Amino acid sequence: MNDREIVEKLEELECQLEFYQELGVDFLVSQSNAERLNKKETGQLIHLETTDNQAGDEEAEWERLTRQILGCRFCPLFKMRTQAVPGEGNRKARLMFVGEAPGKDEDLQGRPFVGRAGQLLTKIIQAMGFDRQQVYIANVVKCRPPENRTPKPDEVKACSPYLVKQIELIKPKVIVALGKVATEFLLQTTRSMSELRGNFGEYRGIPVMPTFHPSYLIRNEGNKEIKKMVWEDMKKVMKLLET
Ligand code: URA
Protein backbone atom coordinates (compact mmCIF):
# COMPACT_ATOMS: atom_id res chain seq x y z
CA MET A 1 0.00 0.00 0.00
CA ASN A 2 1.42 3.41 -0.88
CA ASP A 3 1.10 6.53 1.32
CA ARG A 4 -1.97 7.83 -0.53
CA GLU A 5 -3.76 4.51 -0.19
CA ILE A 6 -2.96 4.42 3.53
CA VAL A 7 -4.36 7.95 4.01
CA GLU A 8 -7.51 7.00 2.06
CA LYS A 9 -7.95 3.83 4.13
CA LEU A 10 -7.55 5.81 7.37
CA GLU A 11 -10.10 8.41 6.20
CA GLU A 12 -12.53 5.62 5.34
CA LEU A 13 -11.99 4.09 8.80
CA GLU A 14 -12.51 7.47 10.44
CA CYS A 15 -15.86 7.89 8.63
CA GLN A 16 -16.91 4.41 9.69
CA LEU A 17 -15.98 5.03 13.33
CA GLU A 18 -17.84 8.35 13.31
CA PHE A 19 -20.93 6.55 12.08
CA TYR A 20 -20.59 3.85 14.77
CA GLN A 21 -20.32 6.60 17.37
CA GLU A 22 -23.52 8.18 16.09
CA LEU A 23 -25.31 4.84 16.20
CA GLY A 24 -24.21 4.48 19.78
CA VAL A 25 -22.19 1.34 19.07
CA ASP A 26 -20.63 0.58 22.43
CA PHE A 27 -18.56 -2.38 21.23
CA LEU A 28 -17.13 -3.61 17.99
CA VAL A 29 -17.79 -7.13 16.82
CA SER A 30 -14.36 -8.70 16.65
CA GLN A 31 -13.33 -10.80 13.71
CA SER A 32 -13.57 -13.92 15.85
CA ASN A 33 -17.11 -13.03 16.91
CA ALA A 34 -18.11 -12.52 13.28
CA GLU A 35 -16.49 -15.83 12.41
CA ARG A 36 -18.27 -17.52 15.29
CA LEU A 37 -21.64 -16.16 14.18
CA ASN A 38 -20.96 -17.22 10.64
CA LYS A 39 -19.72 -20.65 11.56
CA LYS A 40 -23.25 -21.34 12.70
CA GLU A 41 -24.29 -20.69 9.14
CA THR A 42 -22.03 -23.48 7.97
CA GLY A 43 -23.14 -25.59 10.93
CA GLN A 44 -26.73 -25.11 9.92
CA LEU A 45 -25.87 -26.21 6.41
CA ILE A 46 -24.17 -29.36 7.67
CA HIS A 47 -27.04 -29.99 10.05
CA LEU A 48 -29.53 -29.81 7.21
CA GLU A 49 -27.46 -32.39 5.35
CA THR A 50 -28.64 -31.05 2.05
CA THR A 51 -28.29 -33.78 -0.53
CA ASP A 52 -27.12 -32.93 -4.04
CA ASN A 53 -30.63 -33.58 -5.21
CA GLN A 54 -32.21 -31.23 -2.69
CA ALA A 55 -29.60 -28.61 -3.48
CA GLY A 56 -30.37 -29.01 -7.18
CA ASP A 57 -34.10 -28.70 -6.53
CA GLU A 58 -33.57 -25.55 -4.50
CA GLU A 59 -31.32 -24.09 -7.15
CA ALA A 60 -34.05 -24.77 -9.72
CA GLU A 61 -36.66 -23.15 -7.46
CA TRP A 62 -34.50 -20.05 -7.08
CA GLU A 63 -34.00 -19.89 -10.80
CA ARG A 64 -37.73 -20.20 -11.48
CA LEU A 65 -38.55 -17.61 -8.83
CA THR A 66 -36.00 -15.12 -10.16
CA ARG A 67 -37.26 -15.60 -13.71
CA GLN A 68 -40.86 -15.03 -12.55
CA ILE A 69 -39.92 -11.85 -10.70
CA LEU A 70 -37.92 -10.45 -13.59
CA GLY A 71 -40.78 -11.04 -16.02
CA CYS A 72 -43.65 -10.27 -13.64
CA ARG A 73 -46.68 -8.32 -14.92
CA PHE A 74 -49.02 -8.92 -11.99
CA CYS A 75 -49.38 -5.22 -11.17
CA PRO A 76 -49.04 -1.98 -13.15
CA LEU A 77 -45.58 -1.23 -11.73
CA PHE A 78 -44.02 -3.40 -14.47
CA LYS A 79 -44.84 -0.68 -17.02
CA MET A 80 -42.63 1.86 -15.27
CA ARG A 81 -39.68 -0.29 -14.23
CA THR A 82 -36.23 -0.46 -15.79
CA GLN A 83 -35.95 -3.88 -14.21
CA ALA A 84 -37.36 -5.77 -11.26
CA VAL A 85 -35.16 -6.23 -8.20
CA PRO A 86 -35.47 -9.76 -6.82
CA GLY A 87 -33.07 -9.50 -3.87
CA GLU A 88 -29.52 -10.64 -3.17
CA GLY A 89 -27.20 -12.26 -0.67
CA ASN A 90 -26.66 -15.58 0.98
CA ARG A 91 -29.51 -17.94 0.17
CA LYS A 92 -28.74 -19.80 3.40
CA ALA A 93 -28.52 -16.64 5.50
CA ARG A 94 -29.51 -16.76 9.15
CA LEU A 95 -30.27 -13.05 8.98
CA MET A 96 -32.57 -11.48 6.42
CA PHE A 97 -33.44 -7.81 5.89
CA VAL A 98 -36.73 -6.87 4.24
CA GLY A 99 -37.33 -3.37 2.91
CA GLU A 100 -40.18 -1.67 1.10
CA ALA A 101 -39.51 -1.42 -2.65
CA PRO A 102 -36.64 -0.48 -4.97
CA GLY A 103 -35.82 3.19 -5.47
CA LYS A 104 -34.21 4.85 -8.48
CA ASP A 105 -30.71 3.40 -8.04
CA GLU A 106 -32.05 -0.07 -7.34
CA ASP A 107 -34.30 0.07 -10.41
CA LEU A 108 -31.30 1.02 -12.55
CA GLN A 109 -28.89 -1.53 -11.10
CA GLY A 110 -31.31 -4.40 -10.41
CA ARG A 111 -29.93 -4.73 -6.86
CA PRO A 112 -31.64 -3.96 -3.55
CA PHE A 113 -30.49 -1.17 -1.24
CA VAL A 114 -27.68 0.30 -3.33
CA GLY A 115 -28.67 3.99 -3.08
CA ARG A 116 -28.22 6.29 -0.10
CA ALA A 117 -30.48 4.25 2.16
CA GLY A 118 -28.61 1.17 1.01
CA GLN A 119 -25.25 2.62 1.93
CA LEU A 120 -26.60 3.28 5.40
CA LEU A 121 -27.99 -0.25 5.64
CA THR A 122 -24.61 -1.64 4.55
CA LYS A 123 -22.93 0.28 7.39
CA ILE A 124 -25.44 -1.08 9.89
CA ILE A 125 -24.84 -4.62 8.63
CA GLN A 126 -21.09 -4.08 8.95
CA ALA A 127 -21.47 -2.67 12.46
CA MET A 128 -23.22 -5.94 13.31
CA GLY A 129 -20.11 -7.81 12.17
CA PHE A 130 -21.45 -9.05 8.85
CA ASP A 131 -21.03 -8.09 5.26
CA ARG A 132 -23.78 -7.93 2.66
CA GLN A 133 -22.86 -11.31 1.15
CA GLN A 134 -23.52 -13.06 4.46
CA VAL A 135 -27.11 -11.84 4.88
CA TYR A 136 -30.04 -11.78 2.48
CA ILE A 137 -31.61 -8.47 1.45
CA ALA A 138 -34.99 -8.24 -0.25
CA ASN A 139 -38.04 -6.00 -0.54
CA VAL A 140 -41.76 -6.62 -0.19
CA VAL A 141 -42.36 -5.08 -3.62
CA LYS A 142 -39.90 -5.91 -6.38
CA CYS A 143 -40.52 -3.03 -8.80
CA ARG A 144 -39.98 0.68 -8.21
CA PRO A 145 -43.15 2.67 -7.51
CA PRO A 146 -43.17 5.98 -9.44
CA GLU A 147 -41.42 8.82 -7.59
CA ASN A 148 -40.63 6.30 -4.84
CA ARG A 149 -44.15 6.56 -3.46
CA THR A 150 -45.29 3.99 -0.90
CA PRO A 151 -46.49 0.81 -2.63
CA LYS A 152 -50.29 0.51 -2.79
CA PRO A 153 -52.03 -2.35 -0.96
CA ASP A 154 -52.86 -4.01 -4.30
CA GLU A 155 -49.22 -3.89 -5.33
CA VAL A 156 -48.15 -5.43 -2.03
CA LYS A 157 -50.81 -8.10 -2.46
CA ALA A 158 -49.70 -8.93 -5.99
CA CYS A 159 -45.98 -8.97 -5.21
CA SER A 160 -45.72 -10.41 -1.69
CA PRO A 161 -45.94 -14.10 -2.75
CA TYR A 162 -42.40 -13.65 -4.11
CA LEU A 163 -41.14 -12.57 -0.69
CA VAL A 164 -43.08 -15.38 0.95
CA LYS A 165 -41.32 -17.88 -1.33
CA GLN A 166 -37.92 -16.29 -0.66
CA ILE A 167 -38.42 -16.62 3.09
CA GLU A 168 -39.60 -20.20 2.64
CA LEU A 169 -36.43 -21.07 0.71
CA ILE A 170 -33.98 -19.17 2.94
CA LYS A 171 -35.52 -20.15 6.29
CA PRO A 172 -33.70 -17.37 8.14
CA LYS A 173 -33.34 -17.55 11.89
CA VAL A 174 -34.37 -13.91 12.19
CA ILE A 175 -35.80 -11.23 9.93
CA VAL A 176 -35.33 -7.48 10.28
CA ALA A 177 -38.33 -5.58 8.91
CA LEU A 178 -37.17 -2.19 7.70
CA GLY A 179 -39.97 0.33 8.04
CA LYS A 180 -43.72 0.33 7.86
CA VAL A 181 -44.45 -1.58 4.65
CA ALA A 182 -42.27 -4.58 5.59
CA THR A 183 -43.51 -4.55 9.18
CA GLU A 184 -47.17 -4.32 8.20
CA PHE A 185 -46.80 -7.18 5.77
CA LEU A 186 -44.75 -9.51 7.97
CA LEU A 187 -46.58 -8.84 11.22
CA GLN A 188 -50.01 -8.16 9.72
CA THR A 189 -50.50 -5.10 11.84
CA THR A 190 -51.20 -1.42 11.31
CA ARG A 191 -49.76 -0.29 14.65
CA SER A 192 -47.18 2.48 14.43
CA MET A 193 -43.45 1.83 14.02
CA SER A 194 -42.74 3.68 17.27
CA GLU A 195 -44.96 1.22 19.11
CA LEU A 196 -43.61 -1.86 17.36
CA ARG A 197 -39.88 -1.29 17.01
CA GLY A 198 -37.58 -2.96 19.47
CA ASN A 199 -39.83 -5.93 20.15
CA PHE A 200 -39.75 -9.20 18.28
CA GLY A 201 -42.90 -10.23 16.46
CA GLU A 202 -43.29 -13.42 14.48
CA TYR A 203 -43.79 -14.39 10.87
CA ARG A 204 -44.66 -18.07 10.44
CA GLY A 205 -42.58 -18.95 13.51
CA ILE A 206 -39.61 -16.75 12.54
CA PRO A 207 -38.74 -13.87 14.89
CA VAL A 208 -39.14 -10.51 13.18
CA MET A 209 -37.54 -7.35 14.53
CA PRO A 210 -39.29 -4.22 13.24
CA THR A 211 -37.08 -1.18 13.07
CA PHE A 212 -36.98 2.20 11.35
CA HIS A 213 -36.23 2.26 7.62
CA PRO A 214 -32.78 3.66 6.73
CA SER A 215 -34.52 6.34 4.59
CA TYR A 216 -36.24 7.53 7.77
CA LEU A 217 -32.83 7.84 9.43
CA ILE A 218 -31.64 9.89 6.46
CA ARG A 219 -34.72 12.14 6.56
CA ASN A 220 -34.07 12.69 10.27
CA GLU A 221 -30.32 12.93 10.05
CA GLY A 222 -30.04 15.36 12.95
CA ASN A 223 -31.92 13.06 15.31
CA LYS A 224 -29.32 10.86 17.00
CA GLU A 225 -31.96 9.16 19.15
CA ILE A 226 -33.46 7.38 16.14
CA LYS A 227 -30.06 5.97 15.15
CA LYS A 228 -29.53 4.79 18.71
CA MET A 229 -32.93 3.07 18.70
CA VAL A 230 -32.05 1.22 15.50
CA TRP A 231 -28.78 0.07 17.04
CA GLU A 232 -30.60 -1.11 20.18
CA ASP A 233 -32.87 -3.16 17.91
CA MET A 234 -29.90 -4.62 16.06
CA LYS A 235 -28.23 -5.60 19.33
CA LYS A 236 -31.29 -7.68 20.18
CA VAL A 237 -31.05 -9.33 16.77
CA MET A 238 -27.36 -10.11 17.30
CA LYS A 239 -28.12 -11.58 20.70
CA LEU A 240 -30.74 -13.85 19.20
CA LEU A 241 -28.31 -14.97 16.52
CA GLU A 242 -25.84 -16.00 19.19
CA THR A 243 -28.24 -18.52 20.71
N1 URA B 1 -35.61 1.34 -0.03
C1 URA B 1 -36.11 0.10 0.08
O1 URA B 1 -37.03 -0.15 0.83
N2 URA B 1 -35.56 -0.84 -0.65
C2 URA B 1 -34.54 -0.64 -1.47
O2 URA B 1 -34.09 -1.58 -2.11
C3 URA B 1 -34.02 0.67 -1.52
C4 URA B 1 -34.56 1.64 -0.80
mmCIF file of N, CA, C and O and ligand atoms in Angstrom, residues 85 99-103 106 111-115 117-118 138-139 178 213 215, ligand 1:
data_model
loop_
_atom_site.group_PDB
_atom_site.id
_atom_site.type_symbol
_atom_site.label_atom_id
_atom_site.label_comp_id
_atom_site.label_asym_id
_atom_site.label_seq_id
_atom_site.Cartn_x
_atom_site.Cartn_y
_atom_site.Cartn_z
ATOM 1 N N VAL A 85 -36.286 -6.005 -9.109
ATOM 2 C CA VAL A 85 -35.158 -6.226 -8.196
ATOM 3 C C VAL A 85 -35.501 -7.401 -7.274
ATOM 4 O O VAL A 85 -36.180 -7.212 -6.257
ATOM 5 N N GLY A 99 -36.971 -4.780 3.062
ATOM 6 C CA GLY A 99 -37.330 -3.373 2.905
ATOM 7 C C GLY A 99 -38.668 -3.214 2.204
ATOM 8 O O GLY A 99 -39.453 -4.161 2.107
ATOM 9 N N GLU A 100 -38.868 -2.010 1.667
ATOM 10 C CA GLU A 100 -40.175 -1.668 1.095
ATOM 11 C C GLU A 100 -40.250 -1.997 -0.408
ATOM 12 O O GLU A 100 -40.961 -2.913 -0.827
ATOM 13 N N ALA A 101 -39.492 -1.258 -1.189
ATOM 14 C CA ALA A 101 -39.510 -1.421 -2.646
ATOM 15 C C ALA A 101 -38.264 -0.737 -3.199
ATOM 16 O O ALA A 101 -37.692 0.146 -2.545
ATOM 17 N N PRO A 102 -37.837 -1.121 -4.404
ATOM 18 C CA PRO A 102 -36.643 -0.478 -4.968
ATOM 19 C C PRO A 102 -36.867 1.017 -5.203
ATOM 20 O O PRO A 102 -37.996 1.445 -5.475
ATOM 21 N N GLY A 103 -35.789 1.770 -5.099
ATOM 22 C CA GLY A 103 -35.818 3.186 -5.470
ATOM 23 C C GLY A 103 -35.157 3.338 -6.839
ATOM 24 O O GLY A 103 -34.979 2.347 -7.562
ATOM 25 N N GLU A 106 -31.802 1.377 -7.332
ATOM 26 C CA GLU A 106 -32.049 -0.071 -7.335
ATOM 27 C C GLU A 106 -32.691 -0.494 -8.654
ATOM 28 O O GLU A 106 -32.345 -1.520 -9.237
ATOM 29 N N ARG A 111 -30.390 -4.218 -8.168
ATOM 30 C CA ARG A 111 -29.934 -4.734 -6.865
ATOM 31 C C ARG A 111 -30.627 -3.965 -5.741
ATOM 32 O O ARG A 111 -30.841 -2.755 -5.877
ATOM 33 N N PRO A 112 -30.955 -4.652 -4.637
ATOM 34 C CA PRO A 112 -31.644 -3.957 -3.546
ATOM 35 C C PRO A 112 -30.694 -3.086 -2.720
ATOM 36 O O PRO A 112 -29.510 -3.403 -2.595
ATOM 37 N N PHE A 113 -31.220 -2.017 -2.188
ATOM 38 C CA PHE A 113 -30.491 -1.172 -1.241
ATOM 39 C C PHE A 113 -29.072 -0.820 -1.711
ATOM 40 O O PHE A 113 -28.092 -1.159 -1.051
ATOM 41 N N VAL A 114 -28.989 -0.151 -2.858
ATOM 42 C CA VAL A 114 -27.680 0.301 -3.328
ATOM 43 C C VAL A 114 -27.580 1.830 -3.372
ATOM 44 O O VAL A 114 -26.526 2.382 -3.644
ATOM 45 N N GLY A 115 -28.692 2.522 -3.106
ATOM 46 C CA GLY A 115 -28.670 3.993 -3.084
ATOM 47 C C GLY A 115 -28.231 4.489 -1.715
ATOM 48 O O GLY A 115 -27.547 3.775 -0.977
ATOM 49 N N ALA A 117 -29.957 5.067 1.054
ATOM 50 C CA ALA A 117 -30.484 4.254 2.163
ATOM 51 C C ALA A 117 -29.714 2.937 2.235
ATOM 52 O O ALA A 117 -29.452 2.405 3.318
ATOM 53 N N GLY A 118 -29.348 2.430 1.064
ATOM 54 C CA GLY A 118 -28.614 1.170 1.005
ATOM 55 C C GLY A 118 -27.229 1.289 1.614
ATOM 56 O O GLY A 118 -26.752 0.377 2.300
ATOM 57 N N ALA A 138 -33.904 -8.229 0.737
ATOM 58 C CA ALA A 138 -34.994 -8.245 -0.252
ATOM 59 C C ALA A 138 -35.998 -7.149 0.092
ATOM 60 O O ALA A 138 -35.890 -6.490 1.130
ATOM 61 N N ASN A 139 -36.957 -6.969 -0.774
ATOM 62 C CA ASN A 139 -38.041 -6.004 -0.542
ATOM 63 C C ASN A 139 -39.384 -6.705 -0.631
ATOM 64 O O ASN A 139 -39.498 -7.766 -1.248
ATOM 65 N N LEU A 178 -37.597 -3.581 7.773
ATOM 66 C CA LEU A 178 -37.169 -2.185 7.698
ATOM 67 C C LEU A 178 -38.355 -1.298 7.325
ATOM 68 O O LEU A 178 -38.777 -1.271 6.165
ATOM 69 N N HIS A 213 -36.837 2.393 8.952
ATOM 70 C CA HIS A 213 -36.234 2.258 7.624
ATOM 71 C C HIS A 213 -35.039 3.203 7.521
ATOM 72 O O HIS A 213 -35.095 4.327 8.025
ATOM 73 N N SER A 215 -34.133 5.044 5.192
ATOM 74 C CA SER A 215 -34.518 6.337 4.593
ATOM 75 C C SER A 215 -35.061 7.286 5.668
ATOM 76 O O SER A 215 -34.898 8.502 5.572
HETATM 77 N N1 URA B 1 -35.608 1.342 -0.027
HETATM 78 C C1 URA B 1 -36.106 0.103 0.075
HETATM 79 O O1 URA B 1 -37.033 -0.148 0.826
HETATM 80 N N2 URA B 1 -35.562 -0.839 -0.654
HETATM 81 C C2 URA B 1 -34.536 -0.637 -1.470
HETATM 82 O O2 URA B 1 -34.087 -1.581 -2.108
HETATM 83 C C3 URA B 1 -34.020 0.669 -1.523
HETATM 84 C C4 URA B 1 -34.560 1.639 -0.799
#
